[in-house]
Amino acid sequence: MKNRDLIEQAAQLLKPHRTSAGRLFGDVGAMVVSGSGAVYPGVCVDTPSWGLCAERSALATMVTHGEYRIRQVVAVWRNDETGQLHVLPPCGVCREFMRQLDDANLDAEIILDTDRTAILRDLIPHHEWPRPLDL
Ligand SMILES: [Zn+2]
């Protein structure tokens, strides 16, 4: 799927909601294209006890549908002050989460802009299990 199409779909998910405690939900939206080509949405849910990124929210929906392989991932956030939309690279936890769902996800395409992508393995260097030491 084209980067711009996924970015626009993720932007449609943005419905920021501020809780009475000042936490923001739904201000980041993500779309995941699975190995089968299905597209799964997710938004961030930033509770004080456990913050869930939009990417992991979308990935949990994918897993709920019995899928573990990822083709593409994108997450977006809109700056309320400027109105500008930004593509956010996945945080370290999300990168590792994607890898742990299936090692083949190291080849997943991470959308970084309308015309720029990265492969997950390039975003998590030194992910291989370490060799045993001679100590
Ligand atoms: Zn994350």
Coordinates of N, CA and C and ligand atoms in Angstrom, one line a residue:
M1 N 0.9 -1.2 0.0 CA 0.0 0.0 0.0 C 0.9 1.2 0.0
K2 N 0.5 2.3 -0.7 CA 1.3 3.5 -0.8 C 1.4 4.2 0.6
N3 N 2.6 4.7 0.8 CA 2.8 5.5 2.1 C 1.7 6.5 2.3
R4 N 1.5 7.3 1.3 CA 0.5 8.4 1.5 C -0.9 7.9 1.9
D5 N -1.3 6.8 1.3 CA -2.6 6.2 1.6 C -2.7 5.8 3.0
L6 N -1.6 5.1 3.5 CA -1.6 4.6 4.9 C -1.5 5.8 5.9
I7 N -0.7 6.8 5.5 CA -0.6 8.0 6.4 C -2.0 8.7 6.5
E8 N -2.7 8.8 5.4 CA -4.0 9.5 5.4 C -5.0 8.6 6.2
Q9 N -4.9 7.3 6.1 CA -5.8 6.5 6.9 C -5.5 6.6 8.4
A10 N -4.2 6.6 8.7 CA -3.9 6.8 10.2 C -4.3 8.1 10.7
A11 N -4.2 9.2 9.9 CA -4.6 10.5 10.3 C -6.1 10.5 10.6
Q12 N -6.9 9.7 9.9 CA -8.4 9.7 10.2 C -8.7 9.1 11.5
L13 N -7.7 8.4 12.1 CA -8.0 7.9 13.5 C -7.8 8.9 14.6
L14 N -7.2 10.0 14.3 CA -6.8 11.0 15.4 C -8.1 11.6 15.9
K15 N -8.3 11.3 17.2 CA -9.4 12.0 17.9 C -8.9 12.2 19.4
P16 N -8.0 13.1 19.6 CA -7.4 13.3 20.9 C -8.5 13.5 22.0
H17 N -8.3 12.8 23.1 CA -9.2 12.9 24.2 C -8.3 13.1 25.5
R18 N -8.5 14.2 26.2 CA -7.7 14.4 27.4 C -8.5 14.0 28.6
T19 N -7.9 13.2 29.4 CA -8.6 12.7 30.6 C -8.6 13.8 31.7
S20 N -9.4 13.6 32.8 CA -9.4 14.5 33.9 C -8.0 14.6 34.6
A21 N -7.3 13.5 34.4 CA -5.9 13.5 35.0 C -4.9 14.1 34.1
G22 N -5.3 14.5 32.9 CA -4.4 15.2 32.0 C -3.7 14.3 31.0
R23 N -4.1 13.0 31.0 CA -3.5 12.1 30.0 C -4.2 12.2 28.7
L24 N -3.4 12.0 27.6 CA -4.0 12.0 26.3 C -4.2 10.6 25.7
F25 N -5.4 10.4 25.1 CA -5.6 9.2 24.4 C -5.9 9.6 23.0
G26 N -5.6 8.7 22.0 CA -6.0 8.9 20.6 C -5.3 10.1 19.9
D27 N -4.2 10.6 20.4 CA -3.5 11.7 19.7 C -2.5 11.1 18.7
V28 N -2.2 9.8 18.8 CA -1.4 9.2 17.8 C -2.2 8.0 17.2
G29 N -2.2 8.0 15.9 CA -2.9 6.9 15.2 C -1.9 6.1 14.4
A30 N -2.2 4.8 14.3 CA -1.3 3.9 13.5 C -2.1 3.0 12.6
M31 N -1.5 2.6 11.5 CA -2.1 1.5 10.7 C -1.0 0.5 10.4
V32 N -1.5 -0.8 10.5 CA -0.6 -1.9 10.2 C -1.1 -2.7 9.1
V33 N -0.3 -3.0 8.1 CA -0.7 -3.9 7.0 C 0.0 -5.2 7.3
S34 N -0.9 -6.2 7.4 CA -0.4 -7.6 7.9 C 0.1 -8.4 6.7
G35 N 0.6 -9.5 7.0 CA 1.1 -10.4 5.9 C 0.0 -10.8 4.9
S36 N -1.2 -10.8 5.3 CA -2.3 -11.2 4.4 C -2.8 -10.0 3.6
G37 N -2.3 -8.8 4.0 CA -2.7 -7.6 3.3 C -3.9 -6.9 4.0
A38 N -4.3 -7.4 5.1 CA -5.4 -6.8 5.9 C -4.8 -5.5 6.6
V39 N -5.6 -4.5 6.8 CA -5.1 -3.3 7.4 C -5.8 -3.2 8.8
Y40 N -5.0 -2.9 9.8 CA -5.5 -2.9 11.2 C -5.2 -1.5 11.8
P41 N -6.2 -0.8 12.4 CA -6.0 0.5 13.0 C -5.7 0.4 14.5
G42 N -5.1 1.4 15.0 CA -4.8 1.5 16.5 C -4.5 2.9 16.9
V43 N -4.9 3.3 18.1 CA -4.5 4.6 18.6 C -3.8 4.4 20.0
C44 N -3.1 5.5 20.4 CA -2.4 5.4 21.6 C -3.4 5.5 22.8
V45 N -3.0 4.9 23.9 CA -3.8 4.9 25.1 C -2.8 5.1 26.2
D46 N -2.6 6.3 26.6 CA -1.5 6.7 27.5 C -2.0 6.8 29.0
T47 N -2.3 5.6 29.6 CA -2.7 5.7 31.0 C -1.5 5.7 31.9
P48 N -1.6 6.2 33.1 CA -0.5 6.3 34.0 C 0.1 4.9 34.4
S49 N -0.8 3.9 34.4 CA -0.4 2.6 34.8 C 0.3 1.8 33.7
W50 N -0.1 2.1 32.4 CA 0.5 1.4 31.3 C 0.2 2.2 30.0
G51 N 1.2 2.8 29.5 CA 1.0 3.5 28.2 C 1.1 2.5 27.0
L52 N 0.1 2.6 26.1 CA 0.1 1.8 25.0 C 0.2 2.7 23.7
C53 N 1.3 2.4 23.0 CA 1.5 3.2 21.8 C 0.5 2.8 20.7
A54 N 0.2 3.7 19.8 CA -0.7 3.4 18.7 C -0.3 2.2 17.9
E55 N 1.0 2.0 17.7 CA 1.5 0.9 16.9 C 1.1 -0.5 17.6
R56 N 1.4 -0.5 18.9 CA 1.1 -1.8 19.6 C -0.4 -2.0 19.7
S57 N -1.1 -0.9 19.8 CA -2.6 -1.0 19.8 C -3.1 -1.7 18.5
A58 N -2.5 -1.2 17.3 CA -2.9 -1.8 16.0 C -2.4 -3.2 15.9
L59 N -1.2 -3.5 16.4 CA -0.6 -4.8 16.4 C -1.4 -5.8 17.2
A60 N -1.9 -5.3 18.4 CA -2.8 -6.2 19.2 C -4.1 -6.6 18.5
T61 N -4.6 -5.6 17.7 CA -5.8 -5.9 16.9 C -5.4 -7.0 15.8
M62 N -4.3 -6.8 15.2 CA -3.8 -7.8 14.2 C -3.7 -9.2 14.8
V63 N -3.1 -9.3 16.0 CA -2.9 -10.6 16.7 C -4.3 -11.1 17.1
T64 N -5.2 -10.2 17.5 CA -6.6 -10.7 17.8 C -7.2 -11.4 16.6
H65 N -6.8 -11.0 15.4 CA -7.4 -11.6 14.2 C -6.5 -12.7 13.7
G66 N -5.6 -13.2 14.6 CA -4.8 -14.4 14.3 C -3.6 -14.2 13.3
E67 N -3.2 -12.9 13.2 CA -2.1 -12.6 12.3 C -0.9 -12.1 13.1
Y68 N 0.3 -12.5 12.6 CA 1.6 -12.1 13.3 C 2.6 -11.5 12.4
R69 N 2.4 -11.6 11.1 CA 3.4 -11.0 10.2 C 3.0 -9.6 9.8
I70 N 4.0 -8.7 9.7 CA 3.7 -7.3 9.3 C 4.4 -7.0 8.0
R71 N 3.6 -6.3 7.1 CA 4.2 -5.8 5.9 C 4.7 -4.4 6.1
Q72 N 3.7 -3.6 6.6 CA 4.0 -2.1 6.7 C 3.4 -1.6 8.1
V73 N 4.0 -0.6 8.6 CA 3.5 0.1 9.8 C 3.7 1.6 9.6
V74 N 2.7 2.4 10.1 CA 2.9 3.8 10.1 C 2.2 4.4 11.3
A75 N 2.7 5.4 11.9 CA 2.1 6.1 13.0 C 2.2 7.6 12.7
V76 N 1.1 8.3 13.0 CA 1.1 9.8 12.8 C 0.5 10.5 14.0
W77 N 0.9 11.8 14.1 CA 0.5 12.7 15.2 C 0.3 14.1 14.5
R78 N -0.7 14.8 14.9 CA -0.9 16.1 14.4 C -0.7 17.1 15.5
N79 N 0.1 18.1 15.2 CA 0.5 19.2 16.2 C -0.8 20.1 16.3
D80 N -1.4 20.2 17.4 CA -2.6 21.0 17.6 C -2.3 22.5 17.3
E81 N -1.1 22.9 17.6 CA -0.8 24.4 17.5 C -0.6 24.8 16.0
T82 N 0.1 23.9 15.3 CA 0.3 24.3 13.9 C -0.6 23.6 12.9
G83 N -1.3 22.5 13.3 CA -2.1 21.7 12.5 C -1.4 20.8 11.5
Q84 N 0.0 20.8 11.7 CA 0.8 19.9 10.8 C 0.8 18.5 11.3
L85 N 0.7 17.6 10.3 CA 0.8 16.2 10.5 C 2.2 15.7 10.4
H86 N 2.6 14.8 11.4 CA 3.9 14.2 11.4 C 3.8 12.7 11.4
V87 N 4.7 12.1 10.7 CA 4.9 10.6 10.8 C 5.9 10.4 11.9
L88 N 5.5 9.5 12.9 CA 6.4 9.2 14.0 C 7.1 7.9 13.8
P89 N 8.4 7.8 14.0 CA 9.0 6.5 14.0 C 8.6 5.7 15.2
P90 N 8.6 4.4 15.2 CA 8.2 3.6 16.3 C 9.2 3.7 17.5
C91 N 8.8 3.7 18.7 CA 9.7 3.8 19.8 C 10.4 2.4 20.0
G92 N 11.3 2.3 20.8 CA 12.1 1.1 21.0 C 11.3 -0.1 21.5
V93 N 10.3 0.2 22.3 CA 9.4 -0.9 22.8 C 8.6 -1.5 21.6
C94 N 8.1 -0.6 20.8 CA 7.3 -1.1 19.6 C 8.2 -1.8 18.6
R95 N 9.4 -1.4 18.4 CA 10.3 -2.0 17.5 C 10.6 -3.5 18.0
E96 N 10.9 -3.6 19.3 CA 11.1 -4.9 19.8 C 9.9 -5.8 19.8
F97 N 8.7 -5.2 20.1 CA 7.5 -5.9 20.1 C 7.2 -6.5 18.7
M98 N 7.4 -5.7 17.7 CA 7.2 -6.2 16.3 C 8.1 -7.4 16.0
R99 N 9.4 -7.3 16.4 CA 10.3 -8.4 16.2 C 9.9 -9.6 16.9
Q100 N 9.4 -9.5 18.2 CA 9.1 -10.6 19.0 C 7.8 -11.3 18.5
L101 N 6.9 -10.6 17.8 CA 5.7 -11.2 17.3 C 6.1 -12.3 16.2
D102 N 7.1 -12.0 15.4 CA 7.6 -13.0 14.4 C 9.0 -12.4 13.9
D103 N 10.0 -13.2 13.9 CA 11.3 -12.8 13.4 C 11.2 -12.3 12.0
A104 N 10.3 -12.8 11.2 CA 10.2 -12.3 9.8 C 9.8 -10.9 9.8
N105 N 9.3 -10.3 10.9 CA 8.9 -8.9 10.9 C 10.2 -8.0 10.8
L106 N 11.3 -8.6 10.9 CA 12.6 -7.8 10.7 C 12.6 -7.2 9.3
D107 N 11.9 -7.8 8.4 CA 11.8 -7.2 7.1 C 10.6 -6.3 6.8
A108 N 9.8 -6.0 7.9 CA 8.7 -5.1 7.8 C 9.1 -3.7 7.4
E109 N 8.3 -3.1 6.6 CA 8.5 -1.7 6.1 C 8.0 -0.7 7.1
I110 N 8.8 0.1 7.7 CA 8.4 1.2 8.6 C 8.3 2.5 7.8
I111 N 7.1 3.0 7.7 CA 7.0 4.2 7.0 C 7.4 5.4 7.8
L112 N 8.3 6.2 7.2 CA 8.9 7.4 7.9 C 8.5 8.7 7.3
D113 N 7.9 8.7 6.1 CA 7.5 9.9 5.4 C 6.7 9.4 4.2
T114 N 6.2 10.4 3.4 CA 5.4 10.0 2.2 C 6.3 9.3 1.2
D115 N 7.6 9.6 1.3 CA 8.5 9.0 0.3 C 9.7 8.3 0.9
R116 N 9.6 7.9 2.2 CA 10.7 7.3 2.9 C 10.3 6.2 3.8
T117 N 11.0 5.1 3.7 CA 10.7 3.9 4.6 C 12.0 3.4 5.1
A118 N 11.9 2.6 6.1 CA 13.1 1.9 6.7 C 12.6 0.4 6.9
I119 N 13.6 -0.5 6.9 CA 13.3 -1.9 7.3 C 13.5 -2.0 8.8
L120 N 12.6 -2.8 9.4 CA 12.7 -2.9 10.9 C 14.1 -3.3 11.3
R121 N 14.7 -4.2 10.6 CA 16.1 -4.7 11.1 C 17.1 -3.6 11.2
D122 N 16.9 -2.6 10.4 CA 17.8 -1.4 10.4 C 17.6 -0.5 11.6
L123 N 16.4 -0.6 12.2 CA 16.0 0.2 13.3 C 16.3 -0.4 14.6
I124 N 16.6 -1.7 14.6 CA 17.0 -2.4 15.9 C 18.3 -3.2 15.6
P125 N 19.4 -2.5 15.5 CA 20.7 -3.2 15.3 C 21.0 -4.0 16.6
H126 N 21.9 -5.0 16.4 CA 22.3 -5.9 17.5 C 21.2 -6.6 18.2
H127 N 20.2 -7.0 17.4 CA 19.0 -7.7 17.9 C 19.3 -9.2 18.0
E128 N 20.3 -9.7 17.4 CA 20.6 -11.1 17.5 C 20.9 -11.6 18.9
W129 N 20.5 -12.9 19.2 CA 20.9 -13.4 20.5 C 22.4 -13.5 20.6
P130 N 23.0 -13.0 21.7 CA 24.5 -12.9 21.8 C 25.1 -14.3 21.9
R131 N 26.4 -14.3 21.4 CA 27.1 -15.6 21.5 C 27.5 -15.8 22.9
P132 N 27.8 -17.1 23.3 CA 28.2 -17.3 24.7 C 29.7 -16.8 24.8
L133 N 30.0 -16.4 26.0 CA 31.3 -15.9 26.3 C 32.2 -17.0 26.8
D134 N 33.5 -16.9 26.6 CA 34.4 -17.9 27.1 C 34.9 -17.6 28.5
L135 N 34.0 -17.2 29.3 CA 34.3 -16.9 30.7 C 33.8 -17.9 31.7
Ligands
ZN1 ZN 5.9 2.7 20.8

